[in-house]
Tab-separated table of C-alpha atoms and ligand atoms in Angstrom:
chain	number	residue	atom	x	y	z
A	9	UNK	CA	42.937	-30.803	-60.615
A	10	UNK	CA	46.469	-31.753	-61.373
A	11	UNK	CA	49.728	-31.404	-59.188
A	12	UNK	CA	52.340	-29.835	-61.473
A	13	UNK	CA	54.670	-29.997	-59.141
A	14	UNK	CA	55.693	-31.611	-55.802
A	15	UNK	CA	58.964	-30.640	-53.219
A	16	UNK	CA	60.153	-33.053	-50.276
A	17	UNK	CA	62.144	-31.224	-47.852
A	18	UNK	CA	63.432	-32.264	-44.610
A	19	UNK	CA	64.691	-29.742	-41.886
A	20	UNK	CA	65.920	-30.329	-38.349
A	21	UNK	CA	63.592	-28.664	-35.490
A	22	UNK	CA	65.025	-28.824	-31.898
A	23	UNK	CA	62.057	-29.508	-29.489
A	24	UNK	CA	62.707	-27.162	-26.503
A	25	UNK	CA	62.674	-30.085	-24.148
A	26	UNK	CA	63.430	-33.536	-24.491
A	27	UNK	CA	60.313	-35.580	-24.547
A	28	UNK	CA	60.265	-38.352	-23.115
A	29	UNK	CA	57.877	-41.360	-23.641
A	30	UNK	CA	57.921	-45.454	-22.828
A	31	UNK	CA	59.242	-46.361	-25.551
A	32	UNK	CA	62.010	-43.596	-25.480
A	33	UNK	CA	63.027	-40.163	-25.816
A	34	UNK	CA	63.937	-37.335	-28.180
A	35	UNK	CA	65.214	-33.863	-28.184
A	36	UNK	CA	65.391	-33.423	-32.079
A	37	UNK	CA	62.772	-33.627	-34.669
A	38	UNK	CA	63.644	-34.729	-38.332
A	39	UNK	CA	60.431	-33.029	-40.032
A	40	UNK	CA	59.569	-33.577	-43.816
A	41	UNK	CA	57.628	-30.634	-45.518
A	42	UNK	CA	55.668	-31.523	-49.049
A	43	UNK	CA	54.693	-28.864	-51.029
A	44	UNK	CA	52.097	-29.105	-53.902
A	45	UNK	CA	51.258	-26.765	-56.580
A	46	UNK	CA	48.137	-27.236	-58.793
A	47	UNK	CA	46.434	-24.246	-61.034
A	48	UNK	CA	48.703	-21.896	-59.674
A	49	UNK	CA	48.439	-22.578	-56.062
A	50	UNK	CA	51.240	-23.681	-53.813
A	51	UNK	CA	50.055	-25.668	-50.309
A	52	UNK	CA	52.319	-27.085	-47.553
A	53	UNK	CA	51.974	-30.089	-45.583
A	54	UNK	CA	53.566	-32.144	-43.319
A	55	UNK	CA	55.078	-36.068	-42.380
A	56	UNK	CA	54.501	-37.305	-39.230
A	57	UNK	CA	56.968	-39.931	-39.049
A	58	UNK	CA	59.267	-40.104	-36.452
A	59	UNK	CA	63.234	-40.104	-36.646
A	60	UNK	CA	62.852	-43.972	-35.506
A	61	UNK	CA	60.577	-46.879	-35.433
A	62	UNK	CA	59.223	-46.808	-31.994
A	63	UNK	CA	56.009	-45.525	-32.426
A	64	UNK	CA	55.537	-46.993	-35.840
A	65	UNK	CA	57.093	-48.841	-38.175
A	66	UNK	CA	57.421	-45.527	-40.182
A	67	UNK	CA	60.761	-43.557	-40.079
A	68	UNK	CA	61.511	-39.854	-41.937
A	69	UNK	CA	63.848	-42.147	-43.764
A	70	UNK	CA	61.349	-44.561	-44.434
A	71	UNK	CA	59.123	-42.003	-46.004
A	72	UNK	CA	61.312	-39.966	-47.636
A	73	UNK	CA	61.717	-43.353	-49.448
A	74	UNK	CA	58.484	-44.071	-50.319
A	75	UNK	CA	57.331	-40.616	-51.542
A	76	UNK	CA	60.057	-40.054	-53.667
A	77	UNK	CA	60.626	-43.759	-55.334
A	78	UNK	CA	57.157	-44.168	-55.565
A	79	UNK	CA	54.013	-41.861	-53.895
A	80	UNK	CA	55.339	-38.868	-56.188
A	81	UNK	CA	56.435	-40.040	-59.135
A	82	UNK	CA	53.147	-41.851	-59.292
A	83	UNK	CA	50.760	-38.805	-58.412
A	84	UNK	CA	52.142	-36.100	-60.086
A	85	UNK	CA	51.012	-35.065	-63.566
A	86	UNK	CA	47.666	-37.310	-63.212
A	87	UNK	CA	44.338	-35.636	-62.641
A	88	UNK	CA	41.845	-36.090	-59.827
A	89	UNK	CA	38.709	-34.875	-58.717
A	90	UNK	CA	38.035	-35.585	-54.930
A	91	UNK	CA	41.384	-35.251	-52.868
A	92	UNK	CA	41.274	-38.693	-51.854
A	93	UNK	CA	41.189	-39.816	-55.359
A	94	UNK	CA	44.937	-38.751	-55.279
A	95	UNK	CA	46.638	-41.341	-54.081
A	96	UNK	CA	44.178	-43.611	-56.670
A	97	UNK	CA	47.283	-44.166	-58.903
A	98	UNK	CA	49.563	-45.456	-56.068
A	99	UNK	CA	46.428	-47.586	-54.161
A	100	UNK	CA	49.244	-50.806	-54.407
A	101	UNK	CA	51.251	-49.572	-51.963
A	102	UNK	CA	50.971	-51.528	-49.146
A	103	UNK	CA	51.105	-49.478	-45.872
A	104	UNK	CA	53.096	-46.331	-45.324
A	105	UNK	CA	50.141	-44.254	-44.088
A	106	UNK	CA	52.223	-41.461	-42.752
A	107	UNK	CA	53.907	-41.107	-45.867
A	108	UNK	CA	50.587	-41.312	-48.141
A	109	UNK	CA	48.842	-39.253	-45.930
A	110	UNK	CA	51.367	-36.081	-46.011
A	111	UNK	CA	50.410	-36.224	-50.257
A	112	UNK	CA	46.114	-36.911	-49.349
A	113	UNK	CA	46.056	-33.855	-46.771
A	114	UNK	CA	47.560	-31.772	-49.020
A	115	UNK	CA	45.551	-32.507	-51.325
A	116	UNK	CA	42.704	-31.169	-49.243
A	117	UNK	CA	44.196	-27.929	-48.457
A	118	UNK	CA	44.233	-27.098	-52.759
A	119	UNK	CA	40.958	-27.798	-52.784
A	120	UNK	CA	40.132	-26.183	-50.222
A	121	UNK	CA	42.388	-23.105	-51.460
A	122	UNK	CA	40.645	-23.501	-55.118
A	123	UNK	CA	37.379	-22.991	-53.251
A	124	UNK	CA	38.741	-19.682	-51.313
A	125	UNK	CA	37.463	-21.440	-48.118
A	126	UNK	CA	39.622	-22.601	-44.604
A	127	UNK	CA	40.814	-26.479	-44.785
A	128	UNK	CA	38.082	-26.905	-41.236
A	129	UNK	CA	35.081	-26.018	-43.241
A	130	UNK	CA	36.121	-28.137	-46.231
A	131	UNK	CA	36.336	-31.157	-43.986
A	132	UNK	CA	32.845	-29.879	-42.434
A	133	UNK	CA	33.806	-28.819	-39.501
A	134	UNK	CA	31.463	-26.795	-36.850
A	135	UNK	CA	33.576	-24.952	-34.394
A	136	UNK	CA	35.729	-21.683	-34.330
A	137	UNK	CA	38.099	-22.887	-31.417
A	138	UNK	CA	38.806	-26.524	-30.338
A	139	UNK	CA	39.562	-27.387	-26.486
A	140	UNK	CA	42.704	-28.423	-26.222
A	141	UNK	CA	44.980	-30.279	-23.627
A	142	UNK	CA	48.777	-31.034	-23.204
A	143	UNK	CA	50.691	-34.411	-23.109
A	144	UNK	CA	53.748	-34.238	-20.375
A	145	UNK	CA	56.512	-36.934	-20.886
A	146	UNK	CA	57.911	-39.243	-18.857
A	147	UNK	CA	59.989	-37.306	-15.834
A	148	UNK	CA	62.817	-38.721	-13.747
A	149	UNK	CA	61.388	-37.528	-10.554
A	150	UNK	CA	57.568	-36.532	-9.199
A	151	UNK	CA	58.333	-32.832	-8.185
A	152	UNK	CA	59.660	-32.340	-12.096
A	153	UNK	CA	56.439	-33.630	-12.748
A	154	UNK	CA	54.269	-31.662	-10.684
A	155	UNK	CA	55.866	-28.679	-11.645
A	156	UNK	CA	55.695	-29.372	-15.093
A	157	UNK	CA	51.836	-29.911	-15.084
A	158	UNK	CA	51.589	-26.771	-12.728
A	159	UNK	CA	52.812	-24.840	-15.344
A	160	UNK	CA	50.924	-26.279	-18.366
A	161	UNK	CA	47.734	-25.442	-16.343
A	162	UNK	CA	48.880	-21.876	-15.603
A	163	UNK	CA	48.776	-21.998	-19.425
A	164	UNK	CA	45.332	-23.158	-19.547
A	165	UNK	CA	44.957	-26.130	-21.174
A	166	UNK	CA	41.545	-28.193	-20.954
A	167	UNK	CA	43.118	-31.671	-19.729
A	168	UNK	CA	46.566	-32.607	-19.139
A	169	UNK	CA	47.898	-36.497	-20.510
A	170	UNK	CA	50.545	-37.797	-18.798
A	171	UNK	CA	52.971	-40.324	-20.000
A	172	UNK	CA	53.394	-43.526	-17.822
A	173	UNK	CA	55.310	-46.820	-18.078
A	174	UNK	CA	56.064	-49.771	-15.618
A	175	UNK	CA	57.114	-47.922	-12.447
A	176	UNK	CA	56.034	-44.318	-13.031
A	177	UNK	CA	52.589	-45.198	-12.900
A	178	UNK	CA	49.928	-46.053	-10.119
A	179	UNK	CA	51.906	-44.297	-7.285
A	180	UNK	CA	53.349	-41.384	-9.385
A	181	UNK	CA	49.467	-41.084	-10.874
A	182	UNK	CA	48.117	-41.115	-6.868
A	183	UNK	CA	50.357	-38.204	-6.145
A	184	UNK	CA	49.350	-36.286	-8.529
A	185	UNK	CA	45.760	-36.885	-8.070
A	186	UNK	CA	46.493	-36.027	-4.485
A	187	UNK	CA	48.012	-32.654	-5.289
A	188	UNK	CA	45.790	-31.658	-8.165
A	189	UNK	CA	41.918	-33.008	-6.975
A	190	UNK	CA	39.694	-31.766	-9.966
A	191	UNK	CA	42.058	-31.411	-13.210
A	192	UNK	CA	40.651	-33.303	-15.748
A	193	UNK	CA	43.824	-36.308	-15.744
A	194	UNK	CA	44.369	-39.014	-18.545
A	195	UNK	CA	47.478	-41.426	-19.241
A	196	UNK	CA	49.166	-42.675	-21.967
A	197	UNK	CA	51.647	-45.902	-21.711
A	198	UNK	CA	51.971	-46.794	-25.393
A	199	UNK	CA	51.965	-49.829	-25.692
A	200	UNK	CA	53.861	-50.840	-22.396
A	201	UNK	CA	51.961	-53.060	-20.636
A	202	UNK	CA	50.568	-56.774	-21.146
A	203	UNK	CA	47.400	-58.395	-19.858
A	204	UNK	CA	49.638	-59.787	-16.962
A	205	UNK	CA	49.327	-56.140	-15.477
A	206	UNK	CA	45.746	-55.959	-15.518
A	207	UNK	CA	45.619	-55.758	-11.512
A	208	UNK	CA	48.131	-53.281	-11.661
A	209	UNK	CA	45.839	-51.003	-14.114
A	210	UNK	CA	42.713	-51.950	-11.878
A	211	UNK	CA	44.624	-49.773	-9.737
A	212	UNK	CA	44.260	-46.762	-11.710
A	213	UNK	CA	40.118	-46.957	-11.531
A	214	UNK	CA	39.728	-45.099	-7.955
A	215	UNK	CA	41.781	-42.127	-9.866
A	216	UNK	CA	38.935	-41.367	-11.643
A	217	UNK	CA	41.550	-40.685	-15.144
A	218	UNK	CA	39.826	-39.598	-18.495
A	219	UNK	CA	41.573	-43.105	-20.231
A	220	UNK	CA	43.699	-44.719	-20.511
A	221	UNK	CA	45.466	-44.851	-23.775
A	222	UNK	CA	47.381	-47.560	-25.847
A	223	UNK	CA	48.311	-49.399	-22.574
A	224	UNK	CA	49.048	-52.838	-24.243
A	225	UNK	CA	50.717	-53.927	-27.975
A	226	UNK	CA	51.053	-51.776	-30.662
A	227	UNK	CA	49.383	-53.956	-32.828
A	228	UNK	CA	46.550	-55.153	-30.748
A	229	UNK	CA	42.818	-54.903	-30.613
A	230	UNK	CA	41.829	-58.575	-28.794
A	231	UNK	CA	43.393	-58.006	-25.330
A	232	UNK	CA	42.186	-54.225	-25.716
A	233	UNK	CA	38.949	-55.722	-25.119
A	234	UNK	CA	40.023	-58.158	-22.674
A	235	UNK	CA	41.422	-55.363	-20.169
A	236	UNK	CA	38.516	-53.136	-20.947
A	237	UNK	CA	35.894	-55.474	-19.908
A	238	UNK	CA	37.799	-55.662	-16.620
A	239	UNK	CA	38.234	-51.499	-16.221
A	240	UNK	CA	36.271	-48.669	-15.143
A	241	UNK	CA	38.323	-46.548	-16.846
A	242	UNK	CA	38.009	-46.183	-20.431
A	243	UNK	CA	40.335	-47.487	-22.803
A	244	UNK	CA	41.025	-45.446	-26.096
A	245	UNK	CA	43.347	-46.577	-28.357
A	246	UNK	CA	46.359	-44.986	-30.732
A	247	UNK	CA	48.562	-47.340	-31.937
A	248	UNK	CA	46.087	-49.985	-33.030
A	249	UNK	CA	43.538	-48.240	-34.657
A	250	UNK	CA	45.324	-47.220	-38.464
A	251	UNK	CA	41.763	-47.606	-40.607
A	252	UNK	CA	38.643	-47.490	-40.280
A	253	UNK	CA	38.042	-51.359	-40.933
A	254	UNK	CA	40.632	-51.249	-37.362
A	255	UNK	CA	37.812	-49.224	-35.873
A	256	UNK	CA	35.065	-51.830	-37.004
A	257	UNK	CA	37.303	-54.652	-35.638
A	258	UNK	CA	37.589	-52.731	-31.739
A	259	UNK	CA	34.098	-51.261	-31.780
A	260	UNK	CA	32.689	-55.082	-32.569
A	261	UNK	CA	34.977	-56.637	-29.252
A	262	UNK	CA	34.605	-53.505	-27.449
A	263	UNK	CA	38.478	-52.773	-27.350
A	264	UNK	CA	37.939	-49.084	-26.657
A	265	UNK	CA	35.480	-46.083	-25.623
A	266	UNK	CA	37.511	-43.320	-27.293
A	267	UNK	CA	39.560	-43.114	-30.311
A	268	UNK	CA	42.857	-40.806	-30.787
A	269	UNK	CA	42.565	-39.957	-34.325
A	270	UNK	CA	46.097	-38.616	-36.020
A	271	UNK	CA	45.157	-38.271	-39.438
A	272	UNK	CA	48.632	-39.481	-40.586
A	273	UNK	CA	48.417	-42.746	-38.581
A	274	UNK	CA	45.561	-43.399	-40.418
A	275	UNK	CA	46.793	-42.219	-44.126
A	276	UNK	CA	44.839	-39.097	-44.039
A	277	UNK	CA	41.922	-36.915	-44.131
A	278	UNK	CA	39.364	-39.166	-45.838
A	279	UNK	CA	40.351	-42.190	-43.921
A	280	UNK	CA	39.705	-39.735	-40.593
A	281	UNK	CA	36.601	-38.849	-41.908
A	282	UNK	CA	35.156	-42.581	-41.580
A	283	UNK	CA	36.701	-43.218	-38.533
A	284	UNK	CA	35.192	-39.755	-37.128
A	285	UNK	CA	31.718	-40.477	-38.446
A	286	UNK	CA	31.857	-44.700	-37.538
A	287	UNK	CA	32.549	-43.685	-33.580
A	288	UNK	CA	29.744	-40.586	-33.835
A	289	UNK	CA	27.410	-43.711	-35.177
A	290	UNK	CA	28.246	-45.520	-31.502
A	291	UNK	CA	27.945	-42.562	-29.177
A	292	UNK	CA	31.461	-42.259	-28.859
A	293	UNK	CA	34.005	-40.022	-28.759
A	294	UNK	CA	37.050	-39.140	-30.410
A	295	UNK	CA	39.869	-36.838	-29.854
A	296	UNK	CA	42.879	-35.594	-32.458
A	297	UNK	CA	46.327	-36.902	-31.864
A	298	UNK	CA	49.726	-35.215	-32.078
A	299	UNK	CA	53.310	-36.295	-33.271
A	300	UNK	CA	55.200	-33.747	-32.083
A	301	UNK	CA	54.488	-31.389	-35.493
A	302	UNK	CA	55.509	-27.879	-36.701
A	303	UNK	CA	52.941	-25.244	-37.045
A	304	UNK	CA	52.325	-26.635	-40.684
A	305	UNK	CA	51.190	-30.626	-39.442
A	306	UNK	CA	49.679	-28.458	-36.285
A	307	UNK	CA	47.277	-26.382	-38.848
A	308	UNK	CA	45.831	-29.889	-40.385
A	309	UNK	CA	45.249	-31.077	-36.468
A	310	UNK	CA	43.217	-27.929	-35.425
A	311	UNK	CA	41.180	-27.949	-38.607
A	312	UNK	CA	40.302	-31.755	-38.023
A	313	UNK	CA	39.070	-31.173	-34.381
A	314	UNK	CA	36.674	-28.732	-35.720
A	315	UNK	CA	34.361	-31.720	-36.722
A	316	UNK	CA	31.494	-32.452	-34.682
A	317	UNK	CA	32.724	-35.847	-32.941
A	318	UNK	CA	35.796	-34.277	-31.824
A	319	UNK	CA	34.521	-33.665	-28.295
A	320	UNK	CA	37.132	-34.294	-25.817
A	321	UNK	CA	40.077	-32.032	-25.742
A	322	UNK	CA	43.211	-33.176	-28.253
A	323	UNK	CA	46.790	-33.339	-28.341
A	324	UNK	CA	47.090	-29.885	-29.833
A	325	UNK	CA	49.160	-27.718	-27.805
A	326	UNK	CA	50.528	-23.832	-28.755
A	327	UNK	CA	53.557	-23.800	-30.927
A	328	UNK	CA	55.718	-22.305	-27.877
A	329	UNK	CA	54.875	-26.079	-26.317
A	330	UNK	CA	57.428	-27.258	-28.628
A	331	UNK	CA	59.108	-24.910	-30.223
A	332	UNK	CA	61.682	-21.756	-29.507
A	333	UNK	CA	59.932	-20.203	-32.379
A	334	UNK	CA	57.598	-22.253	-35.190
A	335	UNK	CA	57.965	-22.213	-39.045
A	336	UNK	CA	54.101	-20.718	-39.220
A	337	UNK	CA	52.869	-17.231	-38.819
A	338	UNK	CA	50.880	-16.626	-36.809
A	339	UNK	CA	51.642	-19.188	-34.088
A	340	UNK	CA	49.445	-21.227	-32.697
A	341	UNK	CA	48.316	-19.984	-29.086
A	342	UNK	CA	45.982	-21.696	-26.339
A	343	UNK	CA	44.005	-19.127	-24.343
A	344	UNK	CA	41.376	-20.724	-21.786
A	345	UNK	CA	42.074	-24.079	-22.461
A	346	UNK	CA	41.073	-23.228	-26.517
A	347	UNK	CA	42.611	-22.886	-29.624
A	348	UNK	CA	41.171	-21.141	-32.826
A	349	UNK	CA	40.797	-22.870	-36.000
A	350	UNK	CA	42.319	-21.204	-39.033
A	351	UNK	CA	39.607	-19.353	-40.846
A	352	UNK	CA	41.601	-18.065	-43.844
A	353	UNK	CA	41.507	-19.991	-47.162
A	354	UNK	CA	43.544	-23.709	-47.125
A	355	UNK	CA	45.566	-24.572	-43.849
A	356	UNK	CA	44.776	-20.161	-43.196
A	357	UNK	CA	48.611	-20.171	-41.329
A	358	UNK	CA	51.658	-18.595	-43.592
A	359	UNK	CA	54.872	-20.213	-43.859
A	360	UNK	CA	58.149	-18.856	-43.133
A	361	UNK	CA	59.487	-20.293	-46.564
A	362	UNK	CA	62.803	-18.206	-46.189
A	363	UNK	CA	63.598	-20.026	-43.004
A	364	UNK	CA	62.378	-23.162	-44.328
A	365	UNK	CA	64.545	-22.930	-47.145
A	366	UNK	CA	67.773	-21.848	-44.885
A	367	UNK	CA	67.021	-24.988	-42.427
A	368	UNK	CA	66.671	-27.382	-45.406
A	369	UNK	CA	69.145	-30.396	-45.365
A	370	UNK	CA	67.791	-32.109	-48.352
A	371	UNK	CA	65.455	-32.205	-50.971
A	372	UNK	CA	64.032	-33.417	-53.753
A	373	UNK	CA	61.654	-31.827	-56.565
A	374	UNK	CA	59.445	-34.085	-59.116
A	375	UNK	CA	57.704	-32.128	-62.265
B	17	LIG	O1	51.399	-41.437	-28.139
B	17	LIG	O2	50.287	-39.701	-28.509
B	17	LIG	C1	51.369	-40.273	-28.510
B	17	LIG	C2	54.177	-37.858	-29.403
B	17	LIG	C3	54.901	-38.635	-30.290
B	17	LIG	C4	54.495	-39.923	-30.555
B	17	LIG	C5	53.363	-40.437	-29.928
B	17	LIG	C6	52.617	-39.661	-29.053
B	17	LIG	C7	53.064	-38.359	-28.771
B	17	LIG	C8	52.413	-37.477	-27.803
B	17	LIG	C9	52.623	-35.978	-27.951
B	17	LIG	O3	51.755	-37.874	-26.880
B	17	LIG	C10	51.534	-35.347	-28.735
B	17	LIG	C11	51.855	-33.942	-29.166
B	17	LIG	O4	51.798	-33.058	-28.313
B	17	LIG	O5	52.135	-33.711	-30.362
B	18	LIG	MG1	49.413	-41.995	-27.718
C-alpha cells in the first residue's frame, strides 16, 4: 500500500464543560485531524496532543510540527505492507508518539478498509460492546461533585474516575464513598503526589477504590513500586508507561497492577498491541485511556477495548460527554454502562467533512 496523499487539519472544539484536572484546566480543545488516502480510499484519524504541555511534553503545536516538517514528508509516496511498517522511513525520530501515532492508526483503519472489515476485528478484537466508565474533573466544591457523578450514573456508566490532587482527596473521596456505598470508584491524581504522601494515600485503602492512577511523577516507574508495595489499592499507571519496554521496566519492580493504555501515548496501535498482550502474559489488566477526543480519536478507542485484555471499564464516554454535538455520525452513545464497537468497514463512524472543513483554521496537504 502507498499513501498518495496526506491532510493535517486543525479545528477548535469547545468541550461543554471546563475540565478540570491537577495539573490544570481547559474549556477548549485544539484537535488535529489526518487524513490518508491509499488505492482510492480516504481514512480519518486523530492527534491526541493537548493545547499545552501538562500532560505531556507533546503540544498540537508541537505535532503539527513534527508531522508536517518531517512524519509526512517522510511517509508519503513510500510503500508498506503491515501498518506499522509505516512509520519505517521516519524510525529516527526520537519521541513524538502522539504525533507518530495519529499517521500508524491510520494506517490501520486503510487496511482495515482494503479488507472491507471494522478497524476492532483487524486489531483482533472479541467483543461487540465495551464497558465503559466516566472521568469527572476536579470540582470547586463536594455537592458539584456529587451531583456531577449522580448524573453520570443516571447515564449508566460502568465505573466513575474521579480526579484528585493535594486537598480534594482523602476527605472529598470519604464523602463520596459515604453517599454512594457500592459504585465501582477509582482516582486519578496525575502525577501530583510524591513518596512523602504515602501515609496520606494509605488513607485511601479502607475506600476500597478500583486504583489509583498516575499518583506520583510523570516520568516515573521506581517510586511507583515503592508506594505500591506499601498499598492495598492498586496502582495503574498513565503517564509513565509510553512503550512496551516501559511496561517490562514496571511489571519487573512491580510499579503497577493495571495499565491505562491510550494508543497515542504509546505511538500507536502496534505498540498497544504489545503492551495489551505483555500485561495478558501477567494476569493483569488493562483498560483504554482518553484525551478528551472527537468522535474520530473516540472510534480508534472503542475498537481497541474490543481486545481480550481490555477488561476493566475505559475512559470512553458518549460523544454528548464532551461535546454539544460531535464531528462523527452516528454518535457515540453509552446505554447500560456499554458502548458498541463500530462494526462497519475501517473506524465504521462517518465524518461530517462539510463541518470539518467550515471549522478548519489551518491546514496543510503533502502529495
Ligand atoms: O489522565 O486520563 C487522564 C484527559 C486529558 C488528559 C489526561 C487524562 C484525561 C482524562 C479524561 O482523564 C479522559 C477522557 O474522558 O477522554
Ligand atoms: Mg490519567
Amino acid at each position: 500500500m502507498k499513501i498518495e496523499r496526506a491532510v493535517l487539519r486543525e479545528i477548535p472544539l469547545r468541550l461543554k464543560e471546563f475540565f478540570e484536572i491537577s495539573s490544570g484546566g481547559k474549556q477548549d480543545r485544539r484537535i488535529l485531524l489526518l487524513t490518508l488516502e491509499a488505492d482510492g480510499l480516504t481514512v480519518w484519524s486523530e492527534c491526541v496532543a493537548a493545547e499545552d504541555p501538562s500532560y505531556a511534553y507533546e503540544t498540537t503545536d508541537t505535532a503539527w510540527h513534527v508531522l508536517t516538517d518531517f512524519i509526512l514528508p517522510g511517509i508519503v509516496g513510500r510503500e508498506f505492507e503491515d501498518p506499522e511498517d509505516v512509520l519505517e522511513p521516519v524510525r529516527w525520530i526520537r519521541g513524538h508518539r502522539m504525533a507518530s501515532a495519529a499517521v500508524e492508526m491510520g494506517a490501520w483503519a486503510l487496511a482495515a478498509e482494503a479488507e472491507g472489515v471494522s478497524l476492532a476485528s483487524k486489531l483482533g478484537g472479541v467483543r461487540e460492546a465495551v464497558p465503559v466508565g466516566v472521568s469527572v474533573g476536579l470540582k470547586p466544591t463536594d455537592e458539584e461533585l456529587h451531583e456531577a457523578v449522580a448524573g453520570y450514573l443516571a447515564d449508566g456508566y460502568a465505573r466513575i474516575k474521579i480526579k484528585i490532587k493535594p486537598g480534594r482527596d482523602v476527605e472529598m473521596l470519604s464523602g463520596l464513598r459515604a453517599r454512594f456505598p457500592d459504585v465501582p470508584f477509582m482516582a486519578d491524581a496525575n502525577s501530583a503526589y510524591t513518596l512523602h504522601d504515602v501515609s496520606r494515600l494509605k488513607e485511601l485503602d479502607p475506600l476500597k477504590l478500583m486504583m489509583i492512577e498516575q499518583p506520583l511523577a510523570y516520568d516515573d516507574i521506581h517510586h511507583h513500586a515503592r508506594l505500591q508495595a506499601e498499598l492495598e489499592t492498586s496502582v495503574c499507571l498513565d503517564e509513565s508507561i509510553k512503550s512496551a519496554h516501559d511496561t517490562e521496566l514496571a511489571l519487573q519492580l512491580g510499579a503497577c497492577r493495571v495499565i491505562n493504555i491510550k494508543p497515542g501515548r504509546v505511538g500507536g496501535y502496534a505498540e498497544s498491541l504489545r503492551i495489551h498482550d505483555m500485561m495478558q502474559a501477567h494476569g493483569l489488566p488493562v483498560w483504554c485511556g482518553g484525551m478528551l477526543e472527537s468522535g474520530v480519536g473516540r472510534a480508534y478507542n472503542v475498537a481497541l477495548a474490543s481486545l481480550p485484555n481490555f477488561t476493566l471499564p475505559g475512559d470512553i464516554s458518549a460523544s454528548r460527554r464532551y461535546w454539544e454535538r460531535d464531528i462523527v455520525e452516528p454518535e457515540f452513545v453509552v446505554e447500560d454502562g456499554l458502548m458498541r464497537v463500530p462494526d462497519g468497514p475501517g473506524i465504521g463512524v462517518r465524518v461530517d467533512t462539510e463541518r470539518v472543513e467550515v471549522l478548519t483554521v489551518r491546514s496543510a496537504e503533502f502529495r
